[in-house]
Amino acid sequence: MFAYILRAQQPPSEQTDEFFRRFKESPGLLHAYSLQAEDDPSESVAIAIWESREAAERYLESSPLRREVDQTMPTITRTFYTVRDSK
């Protein structure tokens, strides 16, 4: 399994909710979590667990949604991880 954590300084909105709804339909995506900081409503985090690094790379390289998200939320950062263990 492979994961990435996406961080953005943007409060939730109908647009970000729609992005996340569409994102959850991505091929190869096993789990996705949308988190909001309790003490800072502008801090958002999404955690994506993919079946493989290749599935995540396919999304990142070719998804129109990924380009929309990047254009709409320029503060986004992504950090990539190999999942070593899970329950």
PDB file of N, CA and C in Angstrom:
ATOM      1  N   MET A   1       0.834  -1.185   0.000  1.00  0.00           N
ATOM      2  CA  MET A   1       0.000   0.000   0.000  1.00  0.00           C
ATOM      3  C   MET A   1       0.877   1.246   0.000  1.00  0.00           C
ATOM      4  N   PHE A   2       0.264   2.318  -0.440  1.00  0.00           N
ATOM      5  CA  PHE A   2       0.961   3.587  -0.583  1.00  0.00           C
ATOM      6  C   PHE A   2       0.016   4.685  -0.105  1.00  0.00           C
ATOM      7  N   ALA A   3       0.563   5.728   0.470  1.00  0.00           N
ATOM      8  CA  ALA A   3      -0.283   6.799   0.998  1.00  0.00           C
ATOM      9  C   ALA A   3       0.298   8.157   0.667  1.00  0.00           C
ATOM     10  N   TYR A   4      -0.586   9.139   0.643  1.00  0.00           N
ATOM     11  CA  TYR A   4      -0.090  10.503   0.684  1.00  0.00           C
ATOM     12  C   TYR A   4      -0.996  11.345   1.543  1.00  0.00           C
ATOM     13  N   ILE A   5      -0.385  12.369   2.107  1.00  0.00           N
ATOM     14  CA  ILE A   5      -1.106  13.331   2.933  1.00  0.00           C
ATOM     15  C   ILE A   5      -1.064  14.660   2.209  1.00  0.00           C
ATOM     16  N   LEU A   6      -2.233  15.203   2.003  1.00  0.00           N
ATOM     17  CA  LEU A   6      -2.388  16.489   1.332  1.00  0.00           C
ATOM     18  C   LEU A   6      -2.755  17.520   2.393  1.00  0.00           C
ATOM     19  N   ARG A   7      -2.068  18.644   2.393  1.00  0.00           N
ATOM     20  CA  ARG A   7      -2.358  19.716   3.350  1.00  0.00           C
ATOM     21  C   ARG A   7      -2.688  20.985   2.576  1.00  0.00           C
ATOM     22  N   ALA A   8      -3.699  21.716   3.066  1.00  0.00           N
ATOM     23  CA  ALA A   8      -4.080  22.980   2.425  1.00  0.00           C
ATOM     24  C   ALA A   8      -4.522  23.971   3.485  1.00  0.00           C
ATOM     25  N   GLN A   9      -4.196  25.214   3.257  1.00  0.00           N
ATOM     26  CA  GLN A   9      -4.674  26.295   4.124  1.00  0.00           C
ATOM     27  C   GLN A   9      -5.904  26.893   3.450  1.00  0.00           C
ATOM     28  N   GLN A  10      -7.027  26.225   3.629  1.00  0.00           N
ATOM     29  CA  GLN A  10      -8.269  26.663   3.004  1.00  0.00           C
ATOM     30  C   GLN A  10      -9.433  26.108   3.811  1.00  0.00           C
ATOM     31  N   PRO A  11     -10.365  26.976   4.197  1.00  0.00           N
ATOM     32  CA  PRO A  11     -11.523  26.475   4.937  1.00  0.00           C
ATOM     33  C   PRO A  11     -12.410  25.612   4.040  1.00  0.00           C
ATOM     34  N   PRO A  12     -13.203  24.740   4.631  1.00  0.00           N
ATOM     35  CA  PRO A  12     -14.088  23.899   3.832  1.00  0.00           C
ATOM     36  C   PRO A  12     -15.107  24.751   3.076  1.00  0.00           C
ATOM     37  N   SER A  13     -15.524  24.232   1.943  1.00  0.00           N
ATOM     38  CA  SER A  13     -16.528  24.916   1.123  1.00  0.00           C
ATOM     39  C   SER A  13     -17.272  23.858   0.316  1.00  0.00           C
ATOM     40  N   GLU A  14     -18.326  24.270  -0.366  1.00  0.00           N
ATOM     41  CA  GLU A  14     -19.034  23.330  -1.233  1.00  0.00           C
ATOM     42  C   GLU A  14     -18.092  22.789  -2.307  1.00  0.00           C
ATOM     43  N   GLN A  15     -17.204  23.652  -2.795  1.00  0.00           N
ATOM     44  CA  GLN A  15     -16.270  23.238  -3.839  1.00  0.00           C
ATOM     45  C   GLN A  15     -15.289  22.179  -3.325  1.00  0.00           C
ATOM     46  N   THR A  16     -14.722  22.390  -2.144  1.00  0.00           N
ATOM     47  CA  THR A  16     -13.781  21.397  -1.617  1.00  0.00           C
ATOM     48  C   THR A  16     -14.505  20.091  -1.277  1.00  0.00           C
ATOM     49  N   ASP A  17     -15.746  20.183  -0.798  1.00  0.00           N
ATOM     50  CA  ASP A  17     -16.532  18.969  -0.541  1.00  0.00           C
ATOM     51  C   ASP A  17     -16.775  18.197  -1.838  1.00  0.00           C
ATOM     52  N   GLU A  18     -17.062  18.918  -2.919  1.00  0.00           N
ATOM     53  CA  GLU A  18     -17.276  18.282  -4.219  1.00  0.00           C
ATOM     54  C   GLU A  18     -15.984  17.646  -4.734  1.00  0.00           C
ATOM     55  N   PHE A  19     -14.857  18.336  -4.577  1.00  0.00           N
ATOM     56  CA  PHE A  19     -13.569  17.755  -4.962  1.00  0.00           C
ATOM     57  C   PHE A  19     -13.355  16.428  -4.239  1.00  0.00           C
ATOM     58  N   PHE A  20     -13.604  16.411  -2.927  1.00  0.00           N
ATOM     59  CA  PHE A  20     -13.355  15.201  -2.144  1.00  0.00           C
ATOM     60  C   PHE A  20     -14.301  14.083  -2.566  1.00  0.00           C
ATOM     61  N   ARG A  21     -15.563  14.416  -2.825  1.00  0.00           N
ATOM     62  CA  ARG A  21     -16.524  13.406  -3.279  1.00  0.00           C
ATOM     63  C   ARG A  21     -16.027  12.760  -4.578  1.00  0.00           C
ATOM     64  N   ARG A  22     -15.576  13.568  -5.524  1.00  0.00           N
ATOM     65  CA  ARG A  22     -15.069  13.055  -6.801  1.00  0.00           C
ATOM     66  C   ARG A  22     -13.766  12.270  -6.604  1.00  0.00           C
ATOM     67  N   PHE A  23     -12.905  12.756  -5.723  1.00  0.00           N
ATOM     68  CA  PHE A  23     -11.631  12.097  -5.447  1.00  0.00           C
ATOM     69  C   PHE A  23     -11.847  10.672  -4.952  1.00  0.00           C
ATOM     70  N   LYS A  24     -12.860  10.464  -4.112  1.00  0.00           N
ATOM     71  CA  LYS A  24     -13.122   9.143  -3.535  1.00  0.00           C
ATOM     72  C   LYS A  24     -13.474   8.101  -4.590  1.00  0.00           C
ATOM     73  N   GLU A  25     -13.787   8.540  -5.803  1.00  0.00           N
ATOM     74  CA  GLU A  25     -14.110   7.619  -6.895  1.00  0.00           C
ATOM     75  C   GLU A  25     -12.878   7.235  -7.720  1.00  0.00           C
ATOM     76  N   SER A  26     -11.700   7.714  -7.345  1.00  0.00           N
ATOM     77  CA  SER A  26     -10.475   7.461  -8.117  1.00  0.00           C
ATOM     78  C   SER A  26     -10.127   5.973  -8.131  1.00  0.00           C
ATOM     79  N   PRO A  27      -9.814   5.421  -9.317  1.00  0.00           N
ATOM     80  CA  PRO A  27      -9.404   4.016  -9.389  1.00  0.00           C
ATOM     81  C   PRO A  27      -8.147   3.770  -8.554  1.00  0.00           C
ATOM     82  N   GLY A  28      -8.171   2.677  -7.803  1.00  0.00           N
ATOM     83  CA  GLY A  28      -7.012   2.311  -6.995  1.00  0.00           C
ATOM     84  C   GLY A  28      -6.985   2.924  -5.609  1.00  0.00           C
ATOM     85  N   LEU A  29      -7.908   3.837  -5.324  1.00  0.00           N
ATOM     86  CA  LEU A  29      -7.964   4.464  -3.999  1.00  0.00           C
ATOM     87  C   LEU A  29      -8.699   3.528  -3.043  1.00  0.00           C
ATOM     88  N   LEU A  30      -8.043   3.140  -1.953  1.00  0.00           N
ATOM     89  CA  LEU A  30      -8.650   2.229  -0.982  1.00  0.00           C
ATOM     90  C   LEU A  30      -9.414   2.973   0.103  1.00  0.00           C
ATOM     91  N   HIS A  31      -8.806   4.022   0.652  1.00  0.00           N
ATOM     92  CA  HIS A  31      -9.419   4.796   1.734  1.00  0.00           C
ATOM     93  C   HIS A  31      -9.042   6.258   1.556  1.00  0.00           C
ATOM     94  N   ALA A  32      -9.960   7.128   1.956  1.00  0.00           N
ATOM     95  CA  ALA A  32      -9.670   8.564   1.921  1.00  0.00           C
ATOM     96  C   ALA A  32     -10.333   9.212   3.131  1.00  0.00           C
ATOM     97  N   TYR A  33      -9.600  10.094   3.774  1.00  0.00           N
ATOM     98  CA  TYR A  33     -10.085  10.772   4.969  1.00  0.00           C
ATOM     99  C   TYR A  33      -9.904  12.271   4.787  1.00  0.00           C
ATOM    100  N   SER A  34     -10.946  13.018   5.089  1.00  0.00           N
ATOM    101  CA  SER A  34     -10.877  14.478   5.043  1.00  0.00           C
ATOM    102  C   SER A  34     -10.917  14.979   6.484  1.00  0.00           C
ATOM    103  N   LEU A  35      -9.897  15.733   6.888  1.00  0.00           N
ATOM    104  CA  LEU A  35      -9.771  16.199   8.269  1.00  0.00           C
ATOM    105  C   LEU A  35      -9.752  17.721   8.314  1.00  0.00           C
ATOM    106  N   GLN A  36     -10.318  18.265   9.373  1.00  0.00           N
ATOM    107  CA  GLN A  36     -10.327  19.711   9.597  1.00  0.00           C
ATOM    108  C   GLN A  36      -9.774  19.971  10.989  1.00  0.00           C
ATOM    109  N   ALA A  37      -8.821  20.884  11.098  1.00  0.00           N
ATOM    110  CA  ALA A  37      -8.245  21.213  12.404  1.00  0.00           C
ATOM    111  C   ALA A  37      -9.318  21.842  13.292  1.00  0.00           C
ATOM    112  N   GLU A  38      -9.390  21.405  14.538  1.00  0.00           N
ATOM    113  CA  GLU A  38     -10.379  21.955  15.464  1.00  0.00           C
ATOM    114  C   GLU A  38     -10.059  23.383  15.863  1.00  0.00           C
ATOM    115  N   ASP A  39      -8.781  23.715  15.946  1.00  0.00           N
ATOM    116  CA  ASP A  39      -8.408  25.050  16.425  1.00  0.00           C
ATOM    117  C   ASP A  39      -8.106  26.038  15.297  1.00  0.00           C
ATOM    118  N   ASP A  40      -8.152  25.584  14.042  1.00  0.00           N
ATOM    119  CA  ASP A  40      -7.895  26.473  12.905  1.00  0.00           C
ATOM    120  C   ASP A  40      -8.721  25.992  11.713  1.00  0.00           C
ATOM    121  N   PRO A  41      -9.902  26.592  11.493  1.00  0.00           N
ATOM    122  CA  PRO A  41     -10.788  26.114  10.431  1.00  0.00           C
ATOM    123  C   PRO A  41     -10.210  26.235   9.022  1.00  0.00           C
ATOM    124  N   SER A  42      -9.117  26.968   8.870  1.00  0.00           N
ATOM    125  CA  SER A  42      -8.526  27.077   7.535  1.00  0.00           C
ATOM    126  C   SER A  42      -7.507  25.968   7.263  1.00  0.00           C
ATOM    127  N   GLU A  43      -7.231  25.127   8.252  1.00  0.00           N
ATOM    128  CA  GLU A  43      -6.259  24.044   8.063  1.00  0.00           C
ATOM    129  C   GLU A  43      -6.985  22.744   7.724  1.00  0.00           C
ATOM    130  N   SER A  44      -6.751  22.257   6.513  1.00  0.00           N
ATOM    131  CA  SER A  44      -7.380  21.025   6.030  1.00  0.00           C
ATOM    132  C   SER A  44      -6.311  19.996   5.698  1.00  0.00           C
ATOM    133  N   VAL A  45      -6.649  18.740   5.952  1.00  0.00           N
ATOM    134  CA  VAL A  45      -5.754  17.632   5.638  1.00  0.00           C
ATOM    135  C   VAL A  45      -6.595  16.526   5.005  1.00  0.00           C
ATOM    136  N   ALA A  46      -6.056  15.900   3.983  1.00  0.00           N
ATOM    137  CA  ALA A  46      -6.674  14.702   3.414  1.00  0.00           C
ATOM    138  C   ALA A  46      -5.622  13.600   3.432  1.00  0.00           C
ATOM    139  N   ILE A  47      -6.048  12.421   3.829  1.00  0.00           N
ATOM    140  CA  ILE A  47      -5.169  11.255   3.831  1.00  0.00           C
ATOM    141  C   ILE A  47      -5.726  10.268   2.811  1.00  0.00           C
ATOM    142  N   ALA A  48      -4.893   9.854   1.887  1.00  0.00           N
ATOM    143  CA  ALA A  48      -5.309   8.925   0.838  1.00  0.00           C
ATOM    144  C   ALA A  48      -4.463   7.660   0.925  1.00  0.00           C
ATOM    145  N   ILE A  49      -5.130   6.514   0.968  1.00  0.00           N
ATOM    146  CA  ILE A  49      -4.460   5.219   0.986  1.00  0.00           C
ATOM    147  C   ILE A  49      -4.763   4.531  -0.349  1.00  0.00           C
ATOM    148  N   TRP A  50      -3.703   4.218  -1.070  1.00  0.00           N
ATOM    149  CA  TRP A  50      -3.822   3.646  -2.411  1.00  0.00           C
ATOM    150  C   TRP A  50      -3.410   2.181  -2.401  1.00  0.00           C
ATOM    151  N   GLU A  51      -3.918   1.415  -3.357  1.00  0.00           N
ATOM    152  CA  GLU A  51      -3.542   0.003  -3.445  1.00  0.00           C
ATOM    153  C   GLU A  51      -2.073  -0.159  -3.826  1.00  0.00           C
ATOM    154  N   SER A  52      -1.513   0.840  -4.513  1.00  0.00           N
ATOM    155  CA  SER A  52      -0.106   0.771  -4.910  1.00  0.00           C
ATOM    156  C   SER A  52       0.415   2.169  -5.238  1.00  0.00           C
ATOM    157  N   ARG A  53       1.710   2.285  -5.272  1.00  0.00           N
ATOM    158  CA  ARG A  53       2.341   3.546  -5.692  1.00  0.00           C
ATOM    159  C   ARG A  53       1.923   3.887  -7.126  1.00  0.00           C
ATOM    160  N   GLU A  54       1.840   2.861  -7.972  1.00  0.00           N
ATOM    161  CA  GLU A  54       1.468   3.072  -9.369  1.00  0.00           C
ATOM    162  C   GLU A  54       0.064   3.662  -9.492  1.00  0.00           C
ATOM    163  N   ALA A  55      -0.874   3.205  -8.671  1.00  0.00           N
ATOM    164  CA  ALA A  55      -2.237   3.753  -8.713  1.00  0.00           C
ATOM    165  C   ALA A  55      -2.236   5.229  -8.330  1.00  0.00           C
ATOM    166  N   ALA A  56      -1.478   5.577  -7.302  1.00  0.00           N
ATOM    167  CA  ALA A  56      -1.383   6.985  -6.891  1.00  0.00           C
ATOM    168  C   ALA A  56      -0.724   7.815  -7.984  1.00  0.00           C
ATOM    169  N   GLU A  57       0.320   7.279  -8.593  1.00  0.00           N
ATOM    170  CA  GLU A  57       1.008   8.015  -9.658  1.00  0.00           C
ATOM    171  C   GLU A  57       0.108   8.220 -10.870  1.00  0.00           C
ATOM    172  N   ARG A  58      -0.705   7.214 -11.206  1.00  0.00           N
ATOM    173  CA  ARG A  58      -1.642   7.373 -12.329  1.00  0.00           C
ATOM    174  C   ARG A  58      -2.597   8.532 -12.055  1.00  0.00           C
ATOM    175  N   TYR A  59      -3.116   8.600 -10.823  1.00  0.00           N
ATOM    176  CA  TYR A  59      -4.005   9.707 -10.467  1.00  0.00           C
ATOM    177  C   TYR A  59      -3.257  11.038 -10.571  1.00  0.00           C
ATOM    178  N   LEU A  60      -2.087  11.114  -9.979  1.00  0.00           N
ATOM    179  CA  LEU A  60      -1.344  12.375  -9.946  1.00  0.00           C
ATOM    180  C   LEU A  60      -0.905  12.835 -11.337  1.00  0.00           C
ATOM    181  N   GLU A  61      -0.624  11.897 -12.226  1.00  0.00           N
ATOM    182  CA  GLU A  61      -0.132  12.252 -13.558  1.00  0.00           C
ATOM    183  C   GLU A  61      -1.235  12.559 -14.555  1.00  0.00           C
ATOM    184  N   SER A  62      -2.420  11.979 -14.376  1.00  0.00           N
ATOM    185  CA  SER A  62      -3.397  12.090 -15.457  1.00  0.00           C
ATOM    186  C   SER A  62      -4.791  12.553 -15.051  1.00  0.00           C
ATOM    187  N   SER A  63      -5.041  12.770 -13.789  1.00  0.00           N
ATOM    188  CA  SER A  63      -6.398  13.113 -13.372  1.00  0.00           C
ATOM    189  C   SER A  63      -6.722  14.590 -13.616  1.00  0.00           C
ATOM    190  N   PRO A  64      -7.808  14.871 -14.344  1.00  0.00           N
ATOM    191  CA  PRO A  64      -8.250  16.264 -14.487  1.00  0.00           C
ATOM    192  C   PRO A  64      -8.612  16.869 -13.127  1.00  0.00           C
ATOM    193  N   LEU A  65      -9.143  16.030 -12.221  1.00  0.00           N
ATOM    194  CA  LEU A  65      -9.489  16.520 -10.884  1.00  0.00           C
ATOM    195  C   LEU A  65      -8.254  17.035 -10.168  1.00  0.00           C
ATOM    196  N   ARG A  66      -7.162  16.330 -10.259  1.00  0.00           N
ATOM    197  CA  ARG A  66      -5.927  16.771  -9.595  1.00  0.00           C
ATOM    198  C   ARG A  66      -5.534  18.166 -10.086  1.00  0.00           C
ATOM    199  N   ARG A  67      -5.638  18.410 -11.394  1.00  0.00           N
ATOM    200  CA  ARG A  67      -5.295  19.731 -11.940  1.00  0.00           C
ATOM    201  C   ARG A  67      -6.255  20.804 -11.430  1.00  0.00           C
ATOM    202  N   GLU A  68      -7.550  20.485 -11.350  1.00  0.00           N
ATOM    203  CA  GLU A  68      -8.534  21.439 -10.816  1.00  0.00           C
ATOM    204  C   GLU A  68      -8.212  21.803  -9.369  1.00  0.00           C
ATOM    205  N   VAL A  69      -7.921  20.790  -8.571  1.00  0.00           N
ATOM    206  CA  VAL A  69      -7.604  21.020  -7.158  1.00  0.00           C
ATOM    207  C   VAL A  69      -6.369  21.908  -7.037  1.00  0.00           C
ATOM    208  N   ASP A  70      -5.328  21.594  -7.785  1.00  0.00           N
ATOM    209  CA  ASP A  70      -4.091  22.377  -7.707  1.00  0.00           C
ATOM    210  C   ASP A  70      -4.307  23.830  -8.128  1.00  0.00           C
ATOM    211  N   GLN A  71      -5.145  24.063  -9.128  1.00  0.00           N
ATOM    212  CA  GLN A  71      -5.413  25.432  -9.578  1.00  0.00           C
ATOM    213  C   GLN A  71      -6.259  26.201  -8.573  1.00  0.00           C
ATOM    214  N   THR A  72      -7.192  25.515  -7.939  1.00  0.00           N
ATOM    215  CA  THR A  72      -8.108  26.166  -7.003  1.00  0.00           C
ATOM    216  C   THR A  72      -7.471  26.391  -5.639  1.00  0.00           C
ATOM    217  N   MET A  73      -6.588  25.484  -5.232  1.00  0.00           N
ATOM    218  CA  MET A  73      -5.970  25.558  -3.913  1.00  0.00           C
ATOM    219  C   MET A  73      -4.450  25.605  -4.055  1.00  0.00           C
ATOM    220  N   PRO A  74      -3.890  26.761  -4.354  1.00  0.00           N
ATOM    221  CA  PRO A  74      -2.449  26.850  -4.625  1.00  0.00           C
ATOM    222  C   PRO A  74      -1.554  26.581  -3.416  1.00  0.00           C
ATOM    223  N   THR A  75      -2.123  26.547  -2.214  1.00  0.00           N
ATOM    224  CA  THR A  75      -1.301  26.307  -1.019  1.00  0.00           C
ATOM    225  C   THR A  75      -1.099  24.820  -0.732  1.00  0.00           C
ATOM    226  N   ILE A  76      -1.617  23.960  -1.581  1.00  0.00           N
ATOM    227  CA  ILE A  76      -1.552  22.516  -1.338  1.00  0.00           C
ATOM    228  C   ILE A  76      -0.115  21.994  -1.315  1.00  0.00           C
ATOM    229  N   THR A  77       0.121  21.085  -0.366  1.00  0.00           N
ATOM    230  CA  THR A  77       1.361  20.303  -0.371  1.00  0.00           C
ATOM    231  C   THR A  77       0.975  18.831  -0.261  1.00  0.00           C
ATOM    232  N   ARG A  78       1.775  17.968  -0.850  1.00  0.00           N
ATOM    233  CA  ARG A  78       1.557  16.521  -0.761  1.00  0.00           C
ATOM    234  C   ARG A  78       2.846  15.870  -0.266  1.00  0.00           C
ATOM    235  N   THR A  79       2.695  14.955   0.681  1.00  0.00           N
ATOM    236  CA  THR A  79       3.820  14.187   1.195  1.00  0.00           C
ATOM    237  C   THR A  79       3.493  12.715   0.974  1.00  0.00           C
ATOM    238  N   PHE A  80       4.451  11.959   0.475  1.00  0.00           N
ATOM    239  CA  PHE A  80       4.222  10.575   0.080  1.00  0.00           C
ATOM    240  C   PHE A  80       4.855   9.608   1.075  1.00  0.00           C
ATOM    241  N   TYR A  81       4.175   8.477   1.276  1.00  0.00           N
ATOM    242  CA  TYR A  81       4.607   7.489   2.264  1.00  0.00           C
ATOM    243  C   TYR A  81       4.368   6.081   1.740  1.00  0.00           C
ATOM    244  N   THR A  82       5.242   5.165   2.116  1.00  0.00           N
ATOM    245  CA  THR A  82       4.984   3.743   1.954  1.00  0.00           C
ATOM    246  C   THR A  82       4.320   3.282   3.239  1.00  0.00           C
ATOM    247  N   VAL A  83       3.202   2.573   3.123  1.00  0.00           N
ATOM    248  CA  VAL A  83       2.506   2.066   4.310  1.00  0.00           C
ATOM    249  C   VAL A  83       3.243   0.821   4.776  1.00  0.00           C
ATOM    250  N   ARG A  84       3.780   0.889   5.974  1.00  0.00           N
ATOM    251  CA  ARG A  84       4.559  -0.233   6.507  1.00  0.00           C
ATOM    252  C   ARG A  84       3.707  -1.212   7.295  1.00  0.00           C
ATOM    253  N   ASP A  85       2.634  -0.714   7.905  1.00  0.00           N
ATOM    254  CA  ASP A  85       1.794  -1.560   8.739  1.00  0.00           C
ATOM    255  C   ASP A  85       0.420  -0.922   8.832  1.00  0.00           C
ATOM    256  N   SER A  86      -0.602  -1.736   8.990  1.00  0.00           N
ATOM    257  CA  SER A  86      -1.959  -1.209   9.165  1.00  0.00           C
ATOM    258  C   SER A  86      -2.797  -2.238   9.902  1.00  0.00           C
ATOM    259  N   LYS A  87      -3.927  -1.807  10.367  1.00  0.00           N
ATOM    260  CA  LYS A  87      -4.831  -2.702  11.088  1.00  0.00           C
ATOM    261  C   LYS A  87      -5.941  -3.133  10.167  1.00  0.00           C
TER     262      LYS A  87
END
